[in-house]
Amino acid sequence: MTNTLKSSYQKTPYKLSGNGPRNISVLKEAFQNIDENLESDIYGNGAIIEDFQTKIAKILGKEEAVFFPSGTMAQQIALRIWADRKNNRQMAYHPLSHLEIHEQDGLKELQQINPVLLGTAERLLTIEDIKALQEPVSSVLLELPQREIGGQLPSFEELEEISAYCKEQGIALHLDGARLWEVMPFYEKSAEEICALFDSVYVSFYKGIGAIAGAILAGDADFVQEAKIWKRRYGGDLISLYPYILSADYYFDKRIGKMEGYYEAAKKLAERFNACDGVKTVPEVPVSNMFHVHFDKPINEIGPKLTEIHDETGVGISGYLQEKSEGVCSFEVSVGDGLDEIQEDVLHSLFEKLAKL
Amino acid sequence: MTNTLKSSYQKTPYKLSGNGPRNISVLKEAFQNIDENLESDIYGNGAIIEDFQTKIAKILGKEEAVFFPSGTMAQQIALRIWADRKNNRQMAYHPLSHLEIHEQDGLKELQQINPVLLGTAERLLTIEDIKALQEPVSSVLLELPQREIGGQLPSFEELEEISAYCKEQGIALHLDGARLWEVMPFYEKSAEEICALFDSVYVSFYKGIGAIAGAILAGDADFVQEAKIWKRRYGGDLISLYPYILSADYYFDKRIGKMEGYYEAAKKLAERFNACDGVKTVPEVPVSNMFHVHFDKPINEIGPKLTEIHDETGVGISGYLQEKSEGVCSFEVSVGDGLDEIQEDVLHSLFEKLAKL
């Protein structure tokens, strides 16, 4: 049945989420105007990689930046550098941090770093959780927005308090900014203003930005130099990273100005979900381009209905459903360019059908 | 002065080594006939990655294979799996193994694996070196050919002896096959026949094959499944690896049949170097597409001469020189498609000038 939902989703020509299909055209579009004589980056050197690092470092307001193939690699390395600086292998993050649930325990297995889980899984971590830590930690990782709970955010004031408290306590504050670009409209702050609260920052280029893959880790010059050594150790210092770098640069320029639009569209879309009986979004009012949709019914009831709506409307709602609790299932929405391509009357009919679930 | 040599080399339209410039055209050529609707691989799944893994596993005669962004990542993981299986963090390799000198001690820092150095730096390791090991090891890594000493090879008979001995002793034998494709003509063996002597195998796609980047790690099914978990831990399980996979596949098909030609051309080229006074190649007779060229004079004498020859002939000999010992310097040659583009009279004139050094 899950497979039916997935395959019906894959067949829909339109989707509520994303920037269009993840296919080879993503690469072809990014490269179509690039001179074929442009020289590859070579093991972290060369204009392609250096220029992009400088560009993003400046946008983030950090001294330097280094391009990584993945955020997994970048963030483990950031936390290891802080662990070494503070001579402490304990750090702290949210119980549903990407590092805790999606990385096969790489942080623990490769870096022997022991994370303390802050607060509880279903809510944001707070400054009180940090103040309540029973043992010293080298760093705290904050994910903005907290993806696994629908993309929730603390207020900017609380961020400032957390930052000040960590500084006072000698705790390094690291930003998991996988979706940093996507929260700038809510905070009404620049990337630089947000990043100024953090000692190190990771950002991604394949979520809202919609590039192929790739990440940037930014911080002080000596932090970044150390990160480059670890990047070599991890096998991330490829002879050529340009397929990711050039596409990251291309889609960054193409979509960075659209984040406000995605955010506004996400709020409207969430309203439409919340207007359906037995359906609610988390957060109720989105604070970025993303939110989760919860149904008051189990997967085996909702799955066939979504499949039906996919087939009838040609609009993909979701390719999967996750059991949240007994009788409650959910999926994630991330608004990108795709939503705009759906005709209003089609969307209207889709929500009429959803309202009848 | 090194910079002068490097920049004069970069300006030459022809080069003795390689498959042409490492520029964006390498990617454009590989993708020009690929359907833009072809779906990306997604976190290690999908036809693009699975088909290529199956293809290379079959060629190597192994049950399964997994594509990695880099050999650094693939090999550390292979050695960790063997260390776990044998419950022993000691392993052994050549003193000039890639892992020992080019990976910022990733094996030691990330995996807490202690390599024992077999034999001495200037020669191949032998079966006697392995038999003389004073302590048990979980694995032995053999690099074929041993790149840092010019690309030398043991006889196939010695390989068979090493393989049998390791099997008998319960030592896993891992192949650093960064240049495996390049040694098949010398051994007159298929990849499968060579790999049958090893428990696990890493191969690369950007040396002789000339793709953008990327590696394959192959072995038994359970070994490969475990390697995939470690790949996620390292941050190598990218959402999309297709820029590397599709280009690896394209250039593999384009160049795998050319290895014999590169090998024959390398032997002829080495003869020409050896005919010059004060110049010798290591090995004297190449056993692959590569060899090192040693000059009986120091860098500050040879550098300006090579720069002059670059400017005069338009053929790049080398962009760097390395001090081998007091008054002896060297560089590496790897024959690829580039050599064929140089007119015989130009090559003749180049070696006339070299002979006068």
XYZ file of C-alpha atoms in Angstrom:
714
model
C 0.000 0.000 0.000
C 2.852 2.373 0.831
C 4.203 1.433 -2.564
C 0.913 2.347 -4.203
C 1.012 5.752 -2.540
C 4.625 6.229 -3.578
C 4.095 5.216 -7.177
C 0.909 7.265 -7.538
C 2.872 10.246 -6.175
C 5.738 9.689 -8.582
C 3.320 9.634 -11.505
C 1.733 13.005 -10.726
C 2.914 15.736 -13.070
C 2.533 18.359 -10.299
C 3.602 18.303 -6.646
C 2.764 20.485 -3.642
C 6.390 20.258 -2.489
C 9.754 20.904 -4.045
C 11.298 22.575 -7.032
C 10.378 20.030 -9.674
C 11.777 16.573 -10.431
C 15.257 15.668 -9.179
C 16.514 14.592 -12.558
C 19.423 15.246 -14.892
C 17.853 18.479 -16.143
C 18.827 20.027 -12.794
C 22.468 19.539 -13.755
C 21.976 20.420 -17.408
C 20.263 23.707 -16.615
C 23.026 24.725 -14.182
C 25.771 23.952 -16.709
C 24.222 25.172 -19.926
C 25.885 28.585 -19.807
C 29.165 27.512 -18.250
C 32.233 27.709 -20.477
C 33.541 24.228 -21.127
C 37.116 25.493 -20.834
C 36.593 26.548 -17.226
C 39.178 24.646 -15.156
C 38.072 22.215 -12.454
C 38.746 22.886 -8.801
C 41.586 20.593 -7.697
C 41.525 19.143 -4.175
C 39.979 22.233 -2.621
C 41.925 24.774 -4.670
C 41.072 26.827 -7.741
C 38.745 29.691 -8.553
C 35.533 27.630 -8.746
C 35.682 26.488 -5.134
C 37.532 29.459 -3.645
C 35.210 32.062 -5.153
C 32.077 30.273 -3.991
C 33.472 29.815 -0.476
C 34.312 33.511 -0.323
C 30.867 34.469 -1.608
C 28.990 32.391 0.959
C 31.346 33.312 3.827
C 30.560 36.948 3.126
C 26.802 36.321 3.000
C 27.005 34.474 6.318
C 29.219 37.166 7.825
C 31.976 34.691 8.693
C 35.711 34.999 8.063
C 35.971 31.878 5.936
C 33.968 29.000 4.551
C 34.675 25.565 3.103
C 32.539 23.630 0.640
C 31.639 20.047 1.622
C 29.948 17.275 -0.344
C 27.506 16.812 2.557
C 26.218 18.400 5.726
C 26.701 15.126 7.580
C 30.442 15.439 7.056
C 30.531 19.179 7.716
C 28.660 19.061 11.011
C 30.480 16.104 12.572
C 33.688 17.963 11.819
C 32.445 21.218 13.335
C 31.488 19.448 16.555
C 34.838 17.646 16.681
C 36.746 20.887 16.355
C 34.773 22.389 19.235
C 35.268 19.208 21.282
C 39.026 19.509 20.773
C 39.107 23.213 21.573
C 37.155 22.718 24.772
C 38.783 19.378 25.503
C 35.340 17.854 26.064
C 33.672 15.098 24.034
C 30.218 15.927 25.353
C 27.944 18.211 23.379
C 24.189 18.777 23.257
C 21.413 18.858 20.670
C 17.700 18.232 20.140
C 16.577 14.573 20.439
C 15.520 14.611 16.769
C 18.694 16.227 15.439
C 19.775 14.970 12.007
C 22.946 13.691 13.672
C 20.947 11.648 16.160
C 18.499 9.970 13.792
C 19.781 10.087 10.198
C 23.540 9.529 10.281
C 23.913 5.963 11.583
C 25.615 7.410 14.680
C 28.540 8.774 12.687
C 29.239 11.397 15.350
C 29.587 8.722 18.004
C 31.302 6.093 15.850
C 33.774 8.334 14.033
C 34.342 11.084 16.581
C 33.572 9.433 19.909
C 31.437 12.442 20.753
C 28.609 11.866 23.208
C 25.558 13.995 22.598
C 23.297 14.965 25.471
C 19.668 15.241 24.316
C 18.147 18.604 25.195
C 14.466 18.788 26.100
C 12.003 16.382 24.553
C 11.394 15.126 21.044
C 8.043 16.762 20.357
C 8.966 20.383 21.131
C 11.707 22.916 20.501
C 14.645 22.942 22.852
C 14.732 26.085 25.005
C 17.252 28.165 26.864
C 15.986 26.523 30.035
C 16.996 23.124 28.666
C 20.500 24.446 28.087
C 20.671 26.035 31.527
C 19.502 22.748 33.058
C 22.436 20.774 31.609
C 23.911 18.671 34.388
C 27.350 18.367 32.823
C 29.687 20.645 30.864
C 29.432 20.453 27.062
C 31.802 21.710 24.394
C 29.047 22.791 22.040
C 25.329 23.122 21.520
C 23.882 22.485 18.065
C 20.712 24.364 17.141
C 18.769 23.397 14.033
C 16.820 26.270 12.471
C 14.090 25.352 11.766
C 13.750 22.109 13.744
C 12.808 19.936 10.790
C 11.498 16.792 12.447
C 8.809 18.725 14.337
C 7.520 20.415 11.224
C 10.093 23.161 11.018
C 9.526 25.159 14.219
C 11.608 28.115 15.336
C 12.445 29.827 18.620
C 11.929 33.588 18.672
C 14.906 35.679 17.655
C 15.006 37.020 21.218
C 15.393 33.513 22.589
C 18.166 32.856 20.063
C 19.952 35.943 21.343
C 19.572 34.737 24.905
C 20.890 31.294 24.021
C 23.827 32.846 22.223
C 24.681 35.129 25.130
C 24.353 32.310 27.652
C 26.593 29.971 25.642
C 29.205 32.689 25.207
C 29.189 33.327 28.948
C 29.526 29.601 29.680
C 32.278 29.016 27.108
C 30.017 26.731 25.069
C 30.448 26.889 21.282
C 27.131 27.437 19.509
C 26.818 25.681 16.143
C 24.026 26.327 13.642
C 22.548 23.433 11.720
C 21.321 25.762 9.006
C 20.177 23.076 6.569
C 17.195 25.384 6.008
C 18.693 28.712 7.081
C 17.794 30.485 3.822
C 14.205 29.399 4.357
C 13.818 31.072 7.798
C 15.216 34.481 6.947
C 11.780 35.887 5.933
C 10.163 34.894 9.257
C 12.940 36.424 11.338
C 13.133 39.403 8.982
C 16.876 39.124 9.427
C 19.763 38.677 7.038
C 21.791 35.469 7.094
C 24.607 37.517 8.597
C 22.437 38.779 11.443
C 21.313 35.260 12.313
C 24.791 33.740 11.961
C 26.335 36.418 14.172
C 24.753 34.534 17.089
C 26.683 31.352 16.222
C 30.348 30.362 16.337
C 30.037 28.026 13.344
C 27.408 27.571 10.684
C 26.446 24.843 8.218
C 24.168 25.648 5.279
C 22.807 23.398 2.536
C 22.124 23.973 -1.144
C 19.712 21.203 -2.057
C 16.690 21.909 0.147
C 14.974 25.220 -0.664
C 17.802 26.191 -3.035
C 17.229 22.994 -5.026
C 20.776 22.316 -6.258
C 22.170 18.792 -6.693
C 23.941 18.396 -3.336
C 26.558 20.143 -1.236
C 27.099 22.162 1.909
C 29.128 25.027 3.308
C 30.696 25.171 6.766
C 31.682 28.657 7.900
C 33.414 30.210 10.877
C 36.639 31.848 11.944
C 39.673 31.409 9.693
C 41.418 28.951 12.014
C 38.226 26.933 12.497
C 37.834 26.617 8.716
C 41.488 25.693 8.228
C 41.066 22.877 10.719
C 37.838 21.799 9.034
C 39.747 21.453 5.748
C 42.145 18.974 7.363
C 39.206 16.930 8.635
C 37.571 17.147 5.224
C 40.644 15.424 3.800
C 40.487 12.790 6.563
C 36.832 12.035 5.797
C 37.516 11.630 2.099
C 35.534 14.767 1.305
C 38.412 16.618 -0.353
C 37.626 15.334 -3.839
C 39.814 16.164 -6.797
C 36.723 17.830 -8.335
C 33.663 19.084 -6.504
C 32.594 21.425 -9.306
C 29.447 19.525 -10.333
C 28.022 20.440 -6.916
C 29.656 23.848 -6.482
C 28.632 25.313 -9.826
C 25.088 24.038 -9.491
C 24.883 25.296 -5.889
C 26.004 28.706 -7.083
C 23.556 28.704 -9.995
C 20.494 27.692 -7.948
C 21.474 29.921 -5.030
C 21.315 32.923 -7.337
C 18.128 31.634 -8.915
C 16.176 30.972 -5.712
C 17.600 32.973 -2.807
C 15.216 35.818 -3.645
C 12.230 33.476 -3.668
C 12.331 32.395 -0.012
C 9.824 35.082 1.024
C 7.405 33.814 -1.624
C 7.799 30.182 -0.522
C 7.140 31.231 3.085
C 3.989 33.184 2.192
C 2.737 30.332 0.007
C 3.418 27.818 2.805
C 1.281 29.848 5.215
C -1.611 29.923 2.732
C -1.275 26.236 1.978
C -1.255 25.368 5.701
C -4.469 27.364 6.141
C -6.123 25.217 3.497
C -5.018 22.005 5.216
C -6.184 23.304 8.606
C -9.599 24.082 7.130
C -10.125 20.327 6.581
C -11.699 18.317 9.394
C -9.298 15.873 11.039
C -6.302 17.551 9.443
C -3.884 19.964 11.108
C -0.499 21.380 10.357
C 2.528 21.582 12.644
C 3.328 24.344 13.161
C -0.205 25.665 12.741
C 1.222 28.783 11.115
C 4.435 27.915 9.279
C 7.577 29.933 10.007
C 9.403 28.851 6.846
C 8.566 27.116 3.565
C 7.869 23.854 5.431
C 5.355 22.253 7.746
C 4.031 18.819 8.660
C 0.476 17.687 7.979
C -1.118 15.431 10.602
C -4.226 13.301 9.969
C -6.444 12.051 12.784
C -6.598 8.666 11.096
C -4.201 5.759 10.598
C -2.022 5.195 7.535
C -4.188 2.385 6.173
C -7.150 4.781 5.886
C -5.352 7.881 4.648
C -2.965 6.183 2.213
C -5.636 4.941 -0.236
C -7.403 8.321 -0.137
C -4.246 10.243 -1.008
C -3.549 7.744 -3.773
C -7.045 8.398 -5.131
C -6.522 12.165 -5.021
C -3.165 11.795 -6.786
C -4.805 9.841 -9.590
C -7.779 12.198 -9.864
C -6.024 15.578 -9.656
C -2.541 14.867 -11.020
C -1.143 16.709 -7.998
C 1.226 14.875 -5.673
C 0.488 15.508 -1.998
C 2.985 13.033 -0.528
C 4.723 9.796 -1.500
C 4.766 8.456 2.053
C 2.952 8.589 5.383
C 4.561 8.234 8.767
C 2.798 6.985 11.895
C 3.056 9.784 14.467
C 1.135 8.080 17.239
C -1.692 5.547 17.562
C -4.149 6.454 14.799
C -2.315 9.585 13.680
C -0.205 9.795 10.540
C 1.711 12.616 8.904
C 3.876 13.817 6.040
C 6.059 16.830 5.275
C 5.483 19.728 2.887
C 8.318 21.968 1.643
C 7.136 24.685 -0.686
C 9.326 25.492 -3.681
C 8.825 26.409 -7.315
C 6.514 23.438 -7.922
C 3.452 24.802 -6.108
C 3.214 27.798 -8.394
C 2.699 25.576 -11.410
C -0.584 24.162 -10.081
C -3.751 25.854 -11.376
C -5.943 27.355 -8.647
C -9.016 25.352 -9.704
C -7.029 22.100 -9.468
C -5.803 23.034 -6.005
C -9.342 23.961 -5.018
C -10.648 20.583 -6.119
C -7.793 18.832 -4.299
C -8.721 20.481 -1.001
C -12.420 19.735 -1.545
C -11.500 16.074 -1.773
C -9.193 16.312 1.256
C -11.968 17.960 3.254
C -14.116 14.864 2.693
C -11.580 12.488 4.296
C 60.716 29.066 -9.695
C 58.348 26.199 -9.011
C 55.597 28.612 -9.978
C 57.316 29.347 -13.280
C 57.512 25.634 -14.046
C 53.879 25.179 -13.072
C 52.599 28.083 -15.096
C 54.695 27.191 -18.152
C 53.248 23.662 -17.887
C 49.702 24.947 -17.616
C 50.171 27.033 -20.741
C 51.315 24.155 -22.948
C 48.591 23.002 -25.339
C 49.900 19.398 -25.212
C 50.981 17.224 -22.266
C 52.869 13.949 -21.973
C 50.498 12.837 -19.184
C 46.789 12.562 -18.791
C 43.603 12.607 -20.808
C 43.434 16.293 -21.585
C 42.472 19.252 -19.422
C 40.407 18.682 -16.273
C 37.776 21.221 -17.195
C 34.001 21.443 -17.514
C 34.079 19.781 -20.926
C 34.763 16.486 -19.118
C 31.316 16.766 -17.542
C 29.628 18.180 -20.646
C 30.885 15.359 -22.854
C 29.696 12.698 -20.408
C 26.233 14.237 -20.144
C 25.597 15.305 -23.707
C 23.667 12.165 -24.634
C 21.971 11.597 -21.303
C 18.211 12.112 -21.215
C 17.401 15.078 -19.019
C 14.365 13.241 -17.630
C 16.513 10.469 -16.173
C 15.820 10.415 -12.413
C 18.601 11.095 -9.920
C 19.848 8.396 -7.602
C 18.471 9.152 -4.115
C 20.651 8.380 -1.082
C 22.216 5.283 -2.618
C 19.057 4.007 -4.314
C 17.762 4.183 -7.870
C 18.755 2.737 -11.212
C 21.674 5.103 -11.894
C 23.677 3.995 -8.859
C 22.412 0.415 -8.576
C 23.071 -0.447 -12.225
C 26.605 0.916 -12.144
C 27.383 -0.896 -8.895
C 26.122 -4.153 -10.401
C 28.126 -3.604 -13.577
C 31.406 -2.994 -11.776
C 30.826 -5.751 -9.200
C 30.467 -8.190 -12.083
C 33.608 -6.926 -13.794
C 35.537 -7.289 -10.523
C 34.027 -10.720 -9.862
C 32.623 -9.678 -6.475
C 29.132 -10.248 -5.084
C 28.354 -6.578 -4.590
C 29.787 -3.109 -4.943
C 29.048 0.350 -3.595
C 29.855 3.682 -5.227
C 31.752 6.222 -3.083
C 32.611 9.862 -3.714
C 36.254 9.058 -2.885
C 38.729 6.245 -2.415
C 39.898 7.799 0.846
C 36.461 7.163 2.318
C 36.065 3.736 0.715
C 39.387 2.343 1.901
C 39.234 3.548 5.500
C 35.848 1.881 5.697
C 37.098 -1.390 4.206
C 39.911 -1.550 6.750
C 37.516 -0.746 9.597
C 35.194 -3.552 8.603
C 38.083 -6.028 8.583
C 39.324 -4.672 11.916
C 35.882 -5.295 13.407
C 35.583 -8.765 11.911
C 38.999 -9.793 13.212
C 38.625 -7.758 16.391
C 42.040 -6.208 15.768
C 42.843 -2.545 15.122
C 46.265 -3.339 13.681
C 46.681 -3.688 9.945
C 49.628 -3.410 7.563
C 50.553 -1.560 4.394
C 53.463 -0.064 2.441
C 55.206 2.937 4.065
C 54.130 5.110 1.124
C 50.509 3.977 1.044
C 48.012 6.710 0.117
C 46.493 6.260 3.577
C 49.840 6.893 5.245
C 50.907 10.013 3.365
C 47.922 11.683 1.672
C 44.942 11.414 4.022
C 45.965 13.515 7.029
C 45.938 10.323 9.119
C 42.206 9.778 8.625
C 42.574 6.044 9.255
C 44.183 6.686 12.622
C 42.081 9.712 13.597
C 38.654 8.458 12.502
C 39.042 4.712 12.912
C 41.744 4.350 15.556
C 43.422 1.814 13.303
C 47.186 1.440 13.690
C 49.005 0.594 10.505
C 52.230 -1.381 10.630
C 54.578 -0.297 7.812
C 55.715 -3.265 5.714
C 59.214 -3.255 4.234
C 60.866 0.014 3.278
C 59.726 3.090 1.395
C 61.866 2.750 -1.733
C 60.870 -0.789 -2.738
C 57.795 -2.999 -3.095
C 56.599 -4.854 -0.055
C 57.124 -8.614 -0.369
C 55.650 -11.796 1.006
C 58.680 -11.997 3.291
C 57.711 -8.652 4.827
C 54.262 -10.027 5.564
C 55.685 -13.268 6.993
C 58.026 -11.231 9.188
C 55.166 -9.349 10.883
C 55.789 -9.440 14.642
C 52.149 -8.942 15.599
C 48.787 -10.130 14.306
C 47.010 -7.828 11.856
C 43.406 -7.799 10.700
C 44.262 -6.870 7.134
C 47.008 -6.175 4.647
C 46.483 -3.494 2.014
C 48.286 -3.933 -1.296
C 48.420 -1.084 -3.795
C 48.712 -2.194 -7.411
C 50.755 -0.587 -8.804
C 52.673 1.030 -5.909
C 52.267 4.591 -7.103
C 54.800 6.475 -5.001
C 57.689 4.342 -6.263
C 56.824 4.923 -9.883
C 54.076 2.351 -10.186
C 55.895 -0.943 -9.539
C 54.222 -4.351 -9.354
C 54.970 -7.708 -7.762
C 54.770 -10.710 -10.071
C 51.382 -12.380 -10.318
C 52.945 -15.473 -8.724
C 53.973 -13.433 -5.691
C 50.455 -11.994 -5.486
C 49.093 -15.520 -5.436
C 51.517 -16.465 -2.671
C 50.560 -13.406 -0.631
C 46.889 -14.198 -1.097
C 47.323 -17.838 -0.048
C 49.435 -16.868 2.966
C 46.931 -14.248 4.154
C 44.057 -16.690 3.751
C 45.936 -19.294 5.798
C 46.700 -16.727 8.509
C 43.167 -15.321 8.636
C 44.362 -11.922 7.404
C 41.957 -10.037 5.114
C 43.669 -8.905 1.910
C 42.470 -5.566 0.561
C 43.330 -4.191 -2.873
C 44.052 -0.500 -3.299
C 43.227 -0.666 -6.978
C 43.367 3.067 -7.656
C 45.127 2.036 -10.869
C 43.854 -1.529 -11.236
C 42.581 -1.030 -14.790
C 46.017 0.213 -15.742
C 47.878 -2.976 -14.675
C 45.669 -5.547 -16.377
C 47.731 -5.508 -19.620
C 51.009 -6.236 -17.786
C 49.534 -9.132 -15.834
C 47.608 -10.313 -18.902
C 44.773 -10.981 -16.468
C 41.184 -9.805 -16.227
C 40.100 -7.597 -13.333
C 38.189 -10.601 -12.012
C 41.294 -12.822 -12.027
C 43.295 -10.214 -10.121
C 40.494 -9.404 -7.665
C 39.915 -13.099 -6.904
C 43.108 -12.895 -4.823
C 41.604 -10.181 -2.605
C 38.797 -10.089 -0.039
C 37.885 -6.494 -0.844
C 38.743 -4.162 -3.687
C 38.711 -0.415 -4.267
C 38.906 0.969 -7.800
C 38.976 4.559 -9.045
C 37.495 6.259 -12.077
C 39.521 9.445 -12.422
C 43.050 8.196 -12.997
C 43.468 6.234 -16.257
C 39.695 6.273 -16.814
C 39.669 10.064 -16.615
C 36.200 10.679 -15.172
C 35.442 13.533 -12.752
C 35.825 11.676 -9.431
C 34.441 8.621 -7.661
C 35.306 5.150 -6.474
C 33.846 1.688 -6.093
C 34.345 -0.626 -3.123
C 33.516 -4.275 -3.816
C 33.403 -7.510 -1.842
C 30.983 -10.018 -0.368
C 27.369 -8.942 0.039
C 27.575 -8.549 3.827
C 30.834 -6.590 3.563
C 29.209 -4.175 1.117
C 26.082 -3.790 3.251
C 28.267 -2.818 6.175
C 30.232 -0.432 3.979
C 26.982 1.327 3.070
C 26.283 2.013 6.761
C 29.762 3.485 7.153
C 29.265 5.512 3.974
C 26.274 7.156 5.639
C 28.347 7.782 8.796
C 31.106 9.480 6.794
C 28.643 11.738 4.994
C 29.310 9.972 1.691
C 25.707 8.877 1.135
C 24.739 11.994 -0.806
C 21.210 12.563 -2.013
C 22.659 12.608 -5.569
C 25.959 11.133 -6.710
C 24.929 10.974 -10.367
C 27.340 13.656 -11.641
C 30.161 11.279 -10.703
C 28.437 7.971 -11.458
C 27.258 8.802 -14.958
C 30.598 10.292 -15.908
C 32.454 7.309 -14.405
C 30.289 4.992 -16.477
C 30.773 7.043 -19.640
C 34.569 7.278 -19.385
C 34.906 3.686 -18.227
C 33.287 2.533 -21.455
C 35.326 5.034 -23.446
C 38.760 4.158 -22.054
C 38.774 0.654 -20.542
C 39.815 -0.766 -23.921
C 42.678 1.704 -24.202
C 44.745 0.531 -21.217
C 46.884 -1.773 -23.351
C 47.721 1.148 -25.624
C 48.615 3.428 -22.704
C 50.901 0.694 -21.308
C 52.700 0.178 -24.630
C 53.070 3.931 -25.100
C 54.443 4.302 -21.565
C 57.148 1.701 -22.269
C 58.211 3.540 -25.421
C 58.166 6.900 -23.682
C 60.282 5.548 -20.809
C 62.848 4.258 -23.322
C 63.196 7.762 -24.708
C 63.743 9.208 -21.232
C 66.289 6.497 -20.403
C 68.214 7.296 -23.583
C 69.014 10.743 -22.152
C 72.165 11.113 -20.033
C 71.493 11.750 -16.371
C 67.835 10.735 -16.749
C 66.300 7.413 -15.712
C 62.816 6.074 -15.190
C 61.493 4.096 -12.237
C 60.610 1.409 -13.015
C 63.094 1.209 -15.882
C 60.494 -0.685 -17.909
C 56.989 0.469 -16.906
C 54.418 -2.150 -15.910
C 51.437 0.154 -16.380
C 50.708 3.534 -17.958
C 52.835 5.278 -15.331
C 56.444 5.741 -14.268
C 58.627 8.283 -12.483
C 61.415 10.217 -14.172
C 64.535 10.886 -12.085
C 67.140 13.528 -12.952
C 70.694 13.389 -11.625
C 70.549 17.094 -10.915
C 68.795 19.299 -8.363
C 65.456 21.059 -8.860
C 67.024 24.481 -9.312
C 68.913 23.237 -12.373
C 66.222 21.080 -13.955
C 63.257 23.382 -13.313
C 64.383 26.233 -15.592
C 65.319 23.744 -18.344
C 61.908 22.106 -18.304
C 60.283 25.532 -18.338
C 62.339 26.394 -21.414
C 61.304 23.162 -23.165
C 57.660 23.840 -22.322
C 57.881 27.268 -23.899
C 59.774 26.039 -26.948
C 57.837 22.858 -27.782
C 54.350 23.551 -26.440
C 54.462 20.141 -24.752
C 54.062 19.909 -20.990
C 56.508 17.493 -19.362
C 55.643 18.258 -15.739
C 54.268 21.108 -13.669
C 56.350 20.229 -10.608
C 59.606 18.603 -9.493
C 60.117 16.718 -6.270
C 63.463 16.342 -4.486
C 64.116 12.596 -4.255
C 67.481 12.791 -2.545
C 70.449 15.186 -2.426
C 70.865 16.440 -6.013
C 68.203 14.157 -7.506
C 64.739 15.341 -8.519
C 61.788 13.601 -10.132
C 58.267 13.809 -11.485
C 55.514 11.386 -12.496
C 54.206 10.453 -15.939
C 50.792 8.818 -16.480
C 50.054 8.112 -20.103
C 46.511 8.718 -21.318
C 44.840 10.085 -24.425
C 46.968 13.240 -24.404
C 50.233 11.679 -25.585
C 48.693 10.543 -28.838
C 47.918 14.115 -29.830
C 51.585 15.122 -29.913
C 53.236 15.033 -33.362
C 56.240 12.702 -33.578
C 58.574 15.459 -34.763
C 57.624 17.619 -31.784
C 58.289 14.709 -29.423
C 61.589 14.059 -31.184
C 62.668 17.653 -30.707
C 61.567 17.553 -27.057
C 63.790 14.555 -26.339
C 66.707 16.119 -28.224
C 66.481 19.061 -25.883
C 66.105 16.778 -22.843
C 69.195 14.830 -23.926
C 71.230 18.031 -23.693
C 70.405 18.612 -20.042
